[in-house]
XYZ file of C-alpha atoms in Angstrom:
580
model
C 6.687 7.726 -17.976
C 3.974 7.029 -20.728
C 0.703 5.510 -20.094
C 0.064 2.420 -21.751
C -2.961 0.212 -22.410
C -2.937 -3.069 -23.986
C -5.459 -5.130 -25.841
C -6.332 -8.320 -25.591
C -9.044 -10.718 -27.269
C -11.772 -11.561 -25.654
C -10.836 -15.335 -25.755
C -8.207 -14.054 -23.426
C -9.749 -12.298 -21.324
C -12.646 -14.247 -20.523
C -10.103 -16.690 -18.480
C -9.800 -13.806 -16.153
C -13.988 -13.442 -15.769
C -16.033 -15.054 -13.507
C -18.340 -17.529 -14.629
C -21.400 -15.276 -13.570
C -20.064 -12.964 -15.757
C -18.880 -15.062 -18.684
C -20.355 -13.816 -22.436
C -20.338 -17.578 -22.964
C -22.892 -18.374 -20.752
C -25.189 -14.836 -20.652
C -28.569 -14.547 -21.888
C -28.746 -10.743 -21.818
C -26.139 -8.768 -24.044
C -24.812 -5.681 -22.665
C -23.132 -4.582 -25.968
C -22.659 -5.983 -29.745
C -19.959 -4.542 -32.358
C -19.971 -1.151 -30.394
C -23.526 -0.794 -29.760
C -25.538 -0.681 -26.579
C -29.685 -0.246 -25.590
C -28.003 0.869 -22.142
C -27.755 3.701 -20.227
C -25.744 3.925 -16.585
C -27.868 5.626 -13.289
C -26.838 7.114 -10.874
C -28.802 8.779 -7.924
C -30.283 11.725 -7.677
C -27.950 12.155 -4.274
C -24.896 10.969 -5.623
C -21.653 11.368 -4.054
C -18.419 12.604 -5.476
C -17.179 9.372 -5.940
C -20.331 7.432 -7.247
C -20.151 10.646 -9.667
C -16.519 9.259 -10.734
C -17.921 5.715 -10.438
C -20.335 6.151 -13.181
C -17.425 7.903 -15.275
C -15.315 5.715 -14.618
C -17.190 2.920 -15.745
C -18.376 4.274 -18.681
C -14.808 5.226 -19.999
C -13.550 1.955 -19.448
C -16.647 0.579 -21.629
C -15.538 2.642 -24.194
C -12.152 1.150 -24.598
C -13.071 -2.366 -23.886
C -15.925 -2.737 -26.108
C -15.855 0.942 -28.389
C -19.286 1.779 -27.421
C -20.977 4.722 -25.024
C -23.342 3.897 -21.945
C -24.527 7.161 -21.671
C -24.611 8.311 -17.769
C -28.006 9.413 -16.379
C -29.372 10.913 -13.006
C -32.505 8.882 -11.372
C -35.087 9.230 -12.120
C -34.074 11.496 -15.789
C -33.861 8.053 -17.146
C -35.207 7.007 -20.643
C -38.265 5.556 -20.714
C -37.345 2.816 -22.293
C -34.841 1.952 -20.414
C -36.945 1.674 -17.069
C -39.468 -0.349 -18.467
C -37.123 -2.850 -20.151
C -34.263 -2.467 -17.177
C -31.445 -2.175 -19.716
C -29.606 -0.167 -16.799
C -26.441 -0.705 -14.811
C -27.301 1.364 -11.349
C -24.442 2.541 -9.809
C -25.194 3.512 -6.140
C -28.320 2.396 -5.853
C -30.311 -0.723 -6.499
C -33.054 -0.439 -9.906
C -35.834 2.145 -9.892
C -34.876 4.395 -7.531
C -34.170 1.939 -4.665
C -31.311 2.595 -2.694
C -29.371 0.171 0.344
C -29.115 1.211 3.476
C -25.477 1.084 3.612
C -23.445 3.514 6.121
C -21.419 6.237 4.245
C -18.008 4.904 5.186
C -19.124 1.212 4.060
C -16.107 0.205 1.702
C -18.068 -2.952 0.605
C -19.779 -3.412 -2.023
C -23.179 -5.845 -3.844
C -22.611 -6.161 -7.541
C -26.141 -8.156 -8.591
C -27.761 -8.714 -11.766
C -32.040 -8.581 -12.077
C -33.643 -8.987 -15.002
C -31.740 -6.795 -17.668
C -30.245 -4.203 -15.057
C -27.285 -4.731 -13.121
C -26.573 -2.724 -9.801
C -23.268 -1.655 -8.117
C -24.316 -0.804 -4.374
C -21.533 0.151 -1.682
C -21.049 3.075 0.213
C -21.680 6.103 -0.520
C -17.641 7.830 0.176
C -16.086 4.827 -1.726
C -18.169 1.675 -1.435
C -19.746 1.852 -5.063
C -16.708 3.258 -6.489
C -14.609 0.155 -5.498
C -17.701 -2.011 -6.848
C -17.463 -0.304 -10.085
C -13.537 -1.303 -10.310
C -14.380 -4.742 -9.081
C -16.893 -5.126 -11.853
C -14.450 -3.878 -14.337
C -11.712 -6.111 -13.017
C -14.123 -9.555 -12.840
C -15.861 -9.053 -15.827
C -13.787 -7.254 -18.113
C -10.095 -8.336 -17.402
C -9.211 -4.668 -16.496
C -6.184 -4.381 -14.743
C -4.773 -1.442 -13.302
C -1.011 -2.267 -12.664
C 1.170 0.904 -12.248
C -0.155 4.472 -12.988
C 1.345 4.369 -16.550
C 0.331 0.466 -17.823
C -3.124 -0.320 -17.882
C -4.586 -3.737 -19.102
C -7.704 -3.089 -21.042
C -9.348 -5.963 -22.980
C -11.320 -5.832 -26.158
C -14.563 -7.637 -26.709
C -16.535 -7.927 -29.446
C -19.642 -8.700 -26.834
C -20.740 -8.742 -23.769
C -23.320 -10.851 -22.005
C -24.361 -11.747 -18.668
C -26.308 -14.057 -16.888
C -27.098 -14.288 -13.059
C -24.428 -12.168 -11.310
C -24.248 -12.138 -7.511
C -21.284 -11.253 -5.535
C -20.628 -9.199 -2.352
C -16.970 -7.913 -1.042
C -15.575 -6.082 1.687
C -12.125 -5.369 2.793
C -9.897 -7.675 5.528
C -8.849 -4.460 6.531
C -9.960 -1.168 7.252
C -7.249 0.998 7.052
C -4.693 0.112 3.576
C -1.597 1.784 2.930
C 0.590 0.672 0.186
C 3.519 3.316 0.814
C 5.257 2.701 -2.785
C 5.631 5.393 -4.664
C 3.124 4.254 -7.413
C 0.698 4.823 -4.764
C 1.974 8.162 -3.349
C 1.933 10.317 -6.352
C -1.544 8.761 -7.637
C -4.432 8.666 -6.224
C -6.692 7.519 -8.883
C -4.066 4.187 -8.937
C -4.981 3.981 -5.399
C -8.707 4.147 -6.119
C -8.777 1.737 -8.304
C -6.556 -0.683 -6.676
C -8.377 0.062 -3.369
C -5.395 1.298 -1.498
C -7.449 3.872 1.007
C -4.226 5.581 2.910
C -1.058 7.595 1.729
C 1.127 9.911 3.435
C -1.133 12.975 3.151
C -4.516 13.612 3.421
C -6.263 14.574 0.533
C -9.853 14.806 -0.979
C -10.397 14.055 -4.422
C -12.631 12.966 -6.991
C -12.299 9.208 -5.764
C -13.820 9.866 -2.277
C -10.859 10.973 -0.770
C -7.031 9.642 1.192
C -7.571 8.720 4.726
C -3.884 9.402 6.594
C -2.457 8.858 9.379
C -0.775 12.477 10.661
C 3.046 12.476 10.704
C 5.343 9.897 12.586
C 8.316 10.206 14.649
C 7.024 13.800 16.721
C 8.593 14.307 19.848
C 11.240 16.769 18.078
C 8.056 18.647 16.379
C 6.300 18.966 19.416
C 9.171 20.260 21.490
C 11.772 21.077 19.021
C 15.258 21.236 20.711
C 16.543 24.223 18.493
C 13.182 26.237 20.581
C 13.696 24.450 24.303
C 17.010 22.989 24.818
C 19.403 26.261 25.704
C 16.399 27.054 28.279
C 15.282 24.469 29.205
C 17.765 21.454 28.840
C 15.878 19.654 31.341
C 13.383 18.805 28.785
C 15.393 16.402 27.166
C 17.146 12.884 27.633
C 19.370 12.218 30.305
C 22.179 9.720 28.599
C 25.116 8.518 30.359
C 24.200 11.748 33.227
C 24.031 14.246 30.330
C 21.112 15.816 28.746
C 21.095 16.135 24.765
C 18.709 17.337 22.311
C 17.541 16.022 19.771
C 17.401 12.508 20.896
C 14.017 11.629 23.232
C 11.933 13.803 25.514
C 12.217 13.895 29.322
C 8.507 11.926 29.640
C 8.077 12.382 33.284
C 8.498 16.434 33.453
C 5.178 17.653 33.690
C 6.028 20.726 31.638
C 6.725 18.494 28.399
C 3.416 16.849 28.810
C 1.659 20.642 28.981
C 3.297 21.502 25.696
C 2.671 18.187 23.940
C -1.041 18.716 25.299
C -1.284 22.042 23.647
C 0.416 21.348 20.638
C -1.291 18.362 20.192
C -4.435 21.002 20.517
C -3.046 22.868 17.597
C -1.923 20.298 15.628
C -5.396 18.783 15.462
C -6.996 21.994 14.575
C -4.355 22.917 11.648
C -4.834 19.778 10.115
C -8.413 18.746 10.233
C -8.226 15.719 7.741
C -6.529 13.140 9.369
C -8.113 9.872 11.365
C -5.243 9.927 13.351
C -2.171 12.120 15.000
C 1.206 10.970 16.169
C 2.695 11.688 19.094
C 6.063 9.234 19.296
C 9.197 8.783 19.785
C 11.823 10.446 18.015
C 13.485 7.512 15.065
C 16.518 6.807 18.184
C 17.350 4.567 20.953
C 18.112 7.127 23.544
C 14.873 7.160 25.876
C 15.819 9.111 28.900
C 17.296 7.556 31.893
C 16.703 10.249 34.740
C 15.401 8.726 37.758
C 11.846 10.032 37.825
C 11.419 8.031 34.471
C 12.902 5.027 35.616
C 10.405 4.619 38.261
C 7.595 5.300 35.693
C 8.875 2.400 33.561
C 9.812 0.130 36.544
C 5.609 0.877 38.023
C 4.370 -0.017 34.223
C 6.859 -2.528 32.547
C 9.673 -0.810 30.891
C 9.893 1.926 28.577
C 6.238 1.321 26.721
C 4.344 1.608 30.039
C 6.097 4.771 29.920
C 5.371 6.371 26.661
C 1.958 5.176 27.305
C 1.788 6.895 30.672
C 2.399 10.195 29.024
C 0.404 9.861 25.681
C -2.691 8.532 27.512
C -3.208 12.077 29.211
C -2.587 13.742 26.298
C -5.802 11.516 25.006
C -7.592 12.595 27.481
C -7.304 16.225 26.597
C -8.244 15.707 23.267
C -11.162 13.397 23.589
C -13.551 16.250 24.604
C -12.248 18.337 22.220
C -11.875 16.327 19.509
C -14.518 12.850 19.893
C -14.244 11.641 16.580
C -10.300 11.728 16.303
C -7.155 9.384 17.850
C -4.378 10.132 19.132
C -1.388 7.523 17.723
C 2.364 6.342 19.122
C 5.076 3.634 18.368
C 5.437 0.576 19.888
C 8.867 0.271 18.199
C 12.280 -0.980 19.042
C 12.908 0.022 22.483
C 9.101 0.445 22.651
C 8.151 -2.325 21.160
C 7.127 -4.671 24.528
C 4.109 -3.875 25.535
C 3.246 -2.585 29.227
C 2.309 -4.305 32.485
C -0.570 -2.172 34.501
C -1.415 -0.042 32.096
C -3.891 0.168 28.871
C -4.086 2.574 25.790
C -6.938 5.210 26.353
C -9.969 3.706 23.723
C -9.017 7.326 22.161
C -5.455 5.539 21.580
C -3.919 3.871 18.272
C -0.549 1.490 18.744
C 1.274 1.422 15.596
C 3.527 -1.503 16.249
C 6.459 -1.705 13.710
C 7.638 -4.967 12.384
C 11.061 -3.395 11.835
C 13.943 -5.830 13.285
C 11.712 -9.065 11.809
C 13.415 -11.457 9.181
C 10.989 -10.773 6.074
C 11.851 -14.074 4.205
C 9.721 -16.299 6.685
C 6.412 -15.865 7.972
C 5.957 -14.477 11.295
C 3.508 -16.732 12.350
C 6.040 -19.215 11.825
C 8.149 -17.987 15.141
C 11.913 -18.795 15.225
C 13.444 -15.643 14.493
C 10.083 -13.696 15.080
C 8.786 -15.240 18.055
C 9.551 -11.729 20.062
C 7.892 -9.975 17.433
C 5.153 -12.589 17.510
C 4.853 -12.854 21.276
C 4.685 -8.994 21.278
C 1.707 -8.905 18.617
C -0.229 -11.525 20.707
C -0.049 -8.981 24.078
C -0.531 -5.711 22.309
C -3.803 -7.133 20.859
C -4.703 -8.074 24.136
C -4.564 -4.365 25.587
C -4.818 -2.245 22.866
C -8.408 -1.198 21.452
C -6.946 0.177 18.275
C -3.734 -1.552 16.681
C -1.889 -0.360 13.628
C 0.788 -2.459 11.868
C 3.921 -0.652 10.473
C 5.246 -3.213 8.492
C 8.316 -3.081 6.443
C 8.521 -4.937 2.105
C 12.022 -3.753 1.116
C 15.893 -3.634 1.725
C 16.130 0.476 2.560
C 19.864 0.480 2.490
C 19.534 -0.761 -1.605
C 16.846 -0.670 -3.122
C 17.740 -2.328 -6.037
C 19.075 -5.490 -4.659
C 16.622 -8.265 -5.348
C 14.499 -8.727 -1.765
C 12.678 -12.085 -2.027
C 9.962 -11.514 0.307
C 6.732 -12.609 -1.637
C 6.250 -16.037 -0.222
C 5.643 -13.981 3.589
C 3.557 -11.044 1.972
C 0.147 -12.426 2.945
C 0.936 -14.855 5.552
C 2.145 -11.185 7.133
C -0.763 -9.771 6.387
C -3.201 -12.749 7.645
C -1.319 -12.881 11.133
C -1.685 -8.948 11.276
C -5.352 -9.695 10.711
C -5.898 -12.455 12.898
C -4.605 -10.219 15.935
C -7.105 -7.470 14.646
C -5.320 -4.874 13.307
C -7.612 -1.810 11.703
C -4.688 -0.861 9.360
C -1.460 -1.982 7.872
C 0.934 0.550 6.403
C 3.226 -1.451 4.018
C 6.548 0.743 3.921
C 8.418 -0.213 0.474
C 10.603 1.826 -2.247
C 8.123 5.322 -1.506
C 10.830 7.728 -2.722
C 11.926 6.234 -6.233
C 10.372 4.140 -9.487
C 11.645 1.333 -10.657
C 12.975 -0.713 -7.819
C 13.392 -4.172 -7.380
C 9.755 -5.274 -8.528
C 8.741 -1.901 -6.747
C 5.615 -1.405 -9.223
C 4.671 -5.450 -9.224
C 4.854 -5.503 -5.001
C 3.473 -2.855 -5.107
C 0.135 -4.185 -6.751
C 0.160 -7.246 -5.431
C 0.183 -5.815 -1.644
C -2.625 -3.707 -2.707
C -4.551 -7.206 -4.043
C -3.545 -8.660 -0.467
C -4.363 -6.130 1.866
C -7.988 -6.482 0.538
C -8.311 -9.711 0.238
C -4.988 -11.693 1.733
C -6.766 -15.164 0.930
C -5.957 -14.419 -2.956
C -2.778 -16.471 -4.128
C 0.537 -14.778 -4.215
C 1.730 -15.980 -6.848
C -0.886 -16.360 -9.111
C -1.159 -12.531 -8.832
C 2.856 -12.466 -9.714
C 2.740 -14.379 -12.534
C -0.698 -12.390 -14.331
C 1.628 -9.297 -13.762
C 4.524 -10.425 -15.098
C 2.802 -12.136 -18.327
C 0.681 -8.869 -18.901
C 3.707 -6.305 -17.796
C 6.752 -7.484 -19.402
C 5.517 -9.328 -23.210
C 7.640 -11.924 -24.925
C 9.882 -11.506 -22.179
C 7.870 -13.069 -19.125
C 9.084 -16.160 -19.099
C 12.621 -15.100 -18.956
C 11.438 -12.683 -15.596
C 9.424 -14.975 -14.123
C 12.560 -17.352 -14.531
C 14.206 -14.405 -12.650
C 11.584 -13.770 -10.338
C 11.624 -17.658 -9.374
C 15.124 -18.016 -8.732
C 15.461 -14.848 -6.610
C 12.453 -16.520 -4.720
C 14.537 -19.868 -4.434
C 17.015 -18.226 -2.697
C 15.248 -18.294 0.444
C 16.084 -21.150 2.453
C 15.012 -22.490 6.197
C 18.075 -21.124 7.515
C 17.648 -17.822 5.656
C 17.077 -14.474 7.659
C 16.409 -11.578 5.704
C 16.231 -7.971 7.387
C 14.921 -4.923 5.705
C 17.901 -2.801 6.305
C 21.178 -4.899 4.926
C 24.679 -3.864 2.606
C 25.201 -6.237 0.393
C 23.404 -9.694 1.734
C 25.152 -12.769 1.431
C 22.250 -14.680 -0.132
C 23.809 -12.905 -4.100
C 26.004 -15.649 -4.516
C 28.748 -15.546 -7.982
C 26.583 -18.543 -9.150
C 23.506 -16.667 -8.453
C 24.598 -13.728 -9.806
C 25.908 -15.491 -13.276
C 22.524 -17.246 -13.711
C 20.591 -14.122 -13.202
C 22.641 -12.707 -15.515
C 22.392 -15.016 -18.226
C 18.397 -15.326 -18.005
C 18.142 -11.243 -17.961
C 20.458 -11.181 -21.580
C 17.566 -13.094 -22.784
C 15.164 -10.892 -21.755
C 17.012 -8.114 -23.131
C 17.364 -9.682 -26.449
C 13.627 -10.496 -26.460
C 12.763 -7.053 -26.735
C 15.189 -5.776 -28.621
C 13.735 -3.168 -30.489
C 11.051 -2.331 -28.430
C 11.516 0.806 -26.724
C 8.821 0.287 -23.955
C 9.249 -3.024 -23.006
C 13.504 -2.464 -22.742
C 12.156 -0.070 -20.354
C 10.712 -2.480 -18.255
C 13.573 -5.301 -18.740
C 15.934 -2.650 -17.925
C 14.346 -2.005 -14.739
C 14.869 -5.672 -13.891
C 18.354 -5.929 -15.469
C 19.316 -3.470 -13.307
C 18.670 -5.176 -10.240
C 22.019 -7.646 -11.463
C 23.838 -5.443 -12.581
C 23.599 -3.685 -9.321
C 24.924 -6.495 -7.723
C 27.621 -6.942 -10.258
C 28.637 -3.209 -9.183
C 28.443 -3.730 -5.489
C 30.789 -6.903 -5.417
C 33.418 -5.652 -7.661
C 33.502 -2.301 -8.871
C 36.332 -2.492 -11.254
C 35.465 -5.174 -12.754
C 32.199 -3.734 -13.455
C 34.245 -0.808 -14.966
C 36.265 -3.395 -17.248
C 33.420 -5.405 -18.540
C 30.652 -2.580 -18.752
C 28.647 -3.606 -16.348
C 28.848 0.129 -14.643
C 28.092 2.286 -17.821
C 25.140 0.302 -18.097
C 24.508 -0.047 -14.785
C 24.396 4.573 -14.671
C 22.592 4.431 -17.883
C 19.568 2.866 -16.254
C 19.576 4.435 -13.643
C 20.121 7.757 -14.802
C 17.439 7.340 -17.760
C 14.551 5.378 -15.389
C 15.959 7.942 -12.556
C 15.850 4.864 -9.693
C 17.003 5.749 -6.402
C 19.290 3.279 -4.893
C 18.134 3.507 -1.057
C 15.894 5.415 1.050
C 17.104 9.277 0.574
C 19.724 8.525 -2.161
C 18.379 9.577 -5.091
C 20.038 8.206 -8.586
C 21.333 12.359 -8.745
C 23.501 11.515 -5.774
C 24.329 8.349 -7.070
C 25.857 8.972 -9.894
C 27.624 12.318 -8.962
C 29.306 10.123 -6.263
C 30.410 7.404 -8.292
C 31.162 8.655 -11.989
C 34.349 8.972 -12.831
């Protein structure tokens, strides 16, 4: 897809600037008609990513206001510059001063003094999220998807007193969409700190957690289960492979142990390894593991039994590392008599919640709720798997915004250290993928920010003369969410797509396509959203959608924007399956 950058005035963008920023109400003047007294410092110790900070900021000063801050090391400064303090510091405060901030410190100081500004965090990727905060608060810069960024023009720049700290509601962010997963200077500058995959790059790096469902990795059935069958789940008095792990033989916890050994020194960069439950509901129902789960409380106390001394191996070994596992469906109730190891990360899925209601609001979550409340009790370390999108079709309109930081606050509030957001992470161009996707990444640093304020800047900046006729869209998918509503993320065809919804939508999304008519980029984008009706249309009555169009329109789309249609069906499949 083609990167894109538009320009606005500086009228315009100032409503987007804080006040201590404004040019309106500055005394100082950081540029004039492309020209500039300053220079940008950096330390003589800089890290990788207060490198990138520094070029990052002054490439984005080129395009807003056409002029170059040149980038210097401390103390290789002009001298003029030091003694008039016409510097922006970046990593350190002015003349050579730096903040004792710990290396891992995402937060950040953006201050004014005199002339100079500073941009202080830490060192990995503190002052490189300042940087992008700075560019965001004063400038208007918006990064939305890794091909559309909003970059303002100004004629000036000024500042007055500017004084502002941040730091993120949570430590561990993972926006699992795949704007996020195939670019990692989108995460960077959107502050989303996990992925998939661990990775260093130029922005300080991708913290990740290491795999997921492992129990098959760790003692693969195609390897053990002709030998040793006894390894494996007993269901209905007959072991199988490839469903759970016998967790009471002692000679599965030895090979877990050791390849939990190996696994840890093969892949270095990870915070965190995996060792859970296969993705089934078959946990083993010999008798030695019954009496495990009867002595701790079902079949968590279990699990947590087994990957507890598996912790303990490790710890030695491995001090600075965890050791993760599921508390999910059959899993999901936490233990009686028995804690996770301090060495130990619960990543408790949100999985059979209804995602059109808040969960702090109970009612159909109050077991997910009530299980939330106990794990925080026990567990030192708690990781929320949470779940922003209908996996069975992704293209069906999934009205979940109103929960997405009440969610995100409750997670919070019971002290979770990270929050993996699973969404559309295999395929563009869902429904809203690339806006949810944003917005979650706003919200899991700051969920206090307003929902849909965040919606509605998107929209008007993303979509053009059309925005009013998506955010008509966007509002009545929204308004189909009612007290009585529940709304799983794994559903065919969900009764809430009404003929009367479906006929509305339709009508507001010909206007949209009208209003760009002729505009080859932004049809690109109302296609994207067109498509999410059309869908529908499809799904409900196929030849009908044959008669009136609605399916070689439908395959256009999808074949030219290349959207998948659930999780592992990629539009390929799609439209081998169903053209005729």
């Amino acid at each position: 897809m083609r990167r894109f950058a538009i320009v606005l005035s500086s009228a315009v963008a100032a409503l987007a600037t804080l006040c201590a920023c404004s040019s309106a109400m500055g005394k100082r003047t950081l540029f004039k008609n492309g020209k500039s007294d300053y220079v940008i410092v950096i330390p003589a110790d800089a890290s990788k990513s207060e490198e990138t900070a520094a070029r990052e900021l002054s490439d984005h000063l080129a395009q807003v206001g056409d002029v170059v801050l040149p980038v210097c090391t401390y103390p290789d400064v002009p001298g003029k510059n030091l003694s008039t303090g016409k510097c922006i510091y970046v990593g350190m405060s002015g003349n050579g001063a730096e903040e004792a901030r710990s290396e891992d410190d995402e937060g950040f100081t953006v201050r004014s003094a005199g002339n100079s500004i500073s941009i202080v965090g830490g060192k990995r990727r503190g002052t490189l999220y300042g940087v992008y905060s700075f560019l965001e608060k004063g400038f208007g810069v918006r990064w939305y998807t890794p091909w559309f960024t909003k970059v303002p023009s100004w004629d000036k720049w000024r500042f007055g007193k500017i004084e502002y700290s941040e730091s993120p509601a949570i430590q561990y962010r993972y926006v699992q969409y795949q704007s996020a997963e195939d670019h990692p200077d989108w995460c960077a500058r959107n502050r989303n700190n996990q992925l998939g995959t661990a990775q260093s790059n130029p922005y300080g790096g991708i913290e990740a957690y290491w795999k997921g469902h492992t129990f098959e990795y760790f003692v693969p059935s195609a390897k053990y289960f002709d030998s040793h069958p006894e390894y494996f789940s007993l269901n209905g008095g007959k072991r199988t492979p490839s469903r759970q792990l016998c967790l009471s033989n002692p000679e599965v916890l030895e090979i877990c142990k050791e390849g939990m050994k190996k696994a840890i020194a093969e892949n270095p960069g990870y915070w965190v390894y995996s060792l859970s439950q296969n993705d089934n509901v078959f946990p083993c129902e010999c008798d030695r593991c019954k009496e495990l789960e009867a002595r701790y409380g079902g079949h968590s106390g279990l699990l947590l039994w087994f990957v507890n001394q598996v912790a303990d191996v490790i710890k030695p070994l491995y001090p600075d590392k965890y050791i993760g596992t599921f508390a999910y469906q059959y899993t999901r109730k936490p233990p009686v008599g028995i804690i996770p190891r301090d060495n130990v990360v619960i990543r408790l899925c949100s999985f059979e919640c209804d995602f059109s209601h808040p969960i702090e609001n109970g009612g159909y979550n109050q077991t997910f709720l009530d299980d939330i409340k106990a794990w925080s009790e026990i567990a030192p370390h708690l990781f929320i798997w949470d779940y922003v999108v209908n996996f069975r079709q992704y293209l069906a309109p999934f009205p979940n915004f109103g929960v997405l930081a009440a969610n995100i606050k409750t997670f919070q509030k019971y002290h979770a250290i990270g929050i993996q957001e699973e969404g559309a992470y295999d395929s563009y161009c869902t429904a809203f993928g690339e806006m949810r996707a944003w917005v979650l990444a706003k919200l899991l640093w700051d969920p206090t920010l307003d929902t849909y304020s965040l919606v509605r800047e998107f929209i008007e900046d993303y979509y053009g003369v059309a925005a009013p006729y998506v955010q008509q869209y966007f509002d009545l998918c929204q308004g189909l969410v009612k007290d009585e509503t529940v709304m799983i993320c794994s559903i065919d065809n969900n009764p809430l797509y009404t003929e009367d919804f479906i006929a509305e939508a339709s009508e507001i999304l010909e206007n949209a396509r009208k209003a760009v008519e002729g505009d080859r980029e932004m049809t690109s984008r109302v296609d994207c959203v067109r498509a999410q009706v059309l869908y529908l249309k499809f799904e409900i009555d196929r030849a009908e959608a044959r008669k009136d169009g609605t399916e070689t329109e439908l395959f256009r789309i999808v074949s030219e924007q290349k959207i998948g249609l659930a999780e592992g069906y990629p539009a390929s499949e799609f439209l081998r399956i169903n053209k005729r």
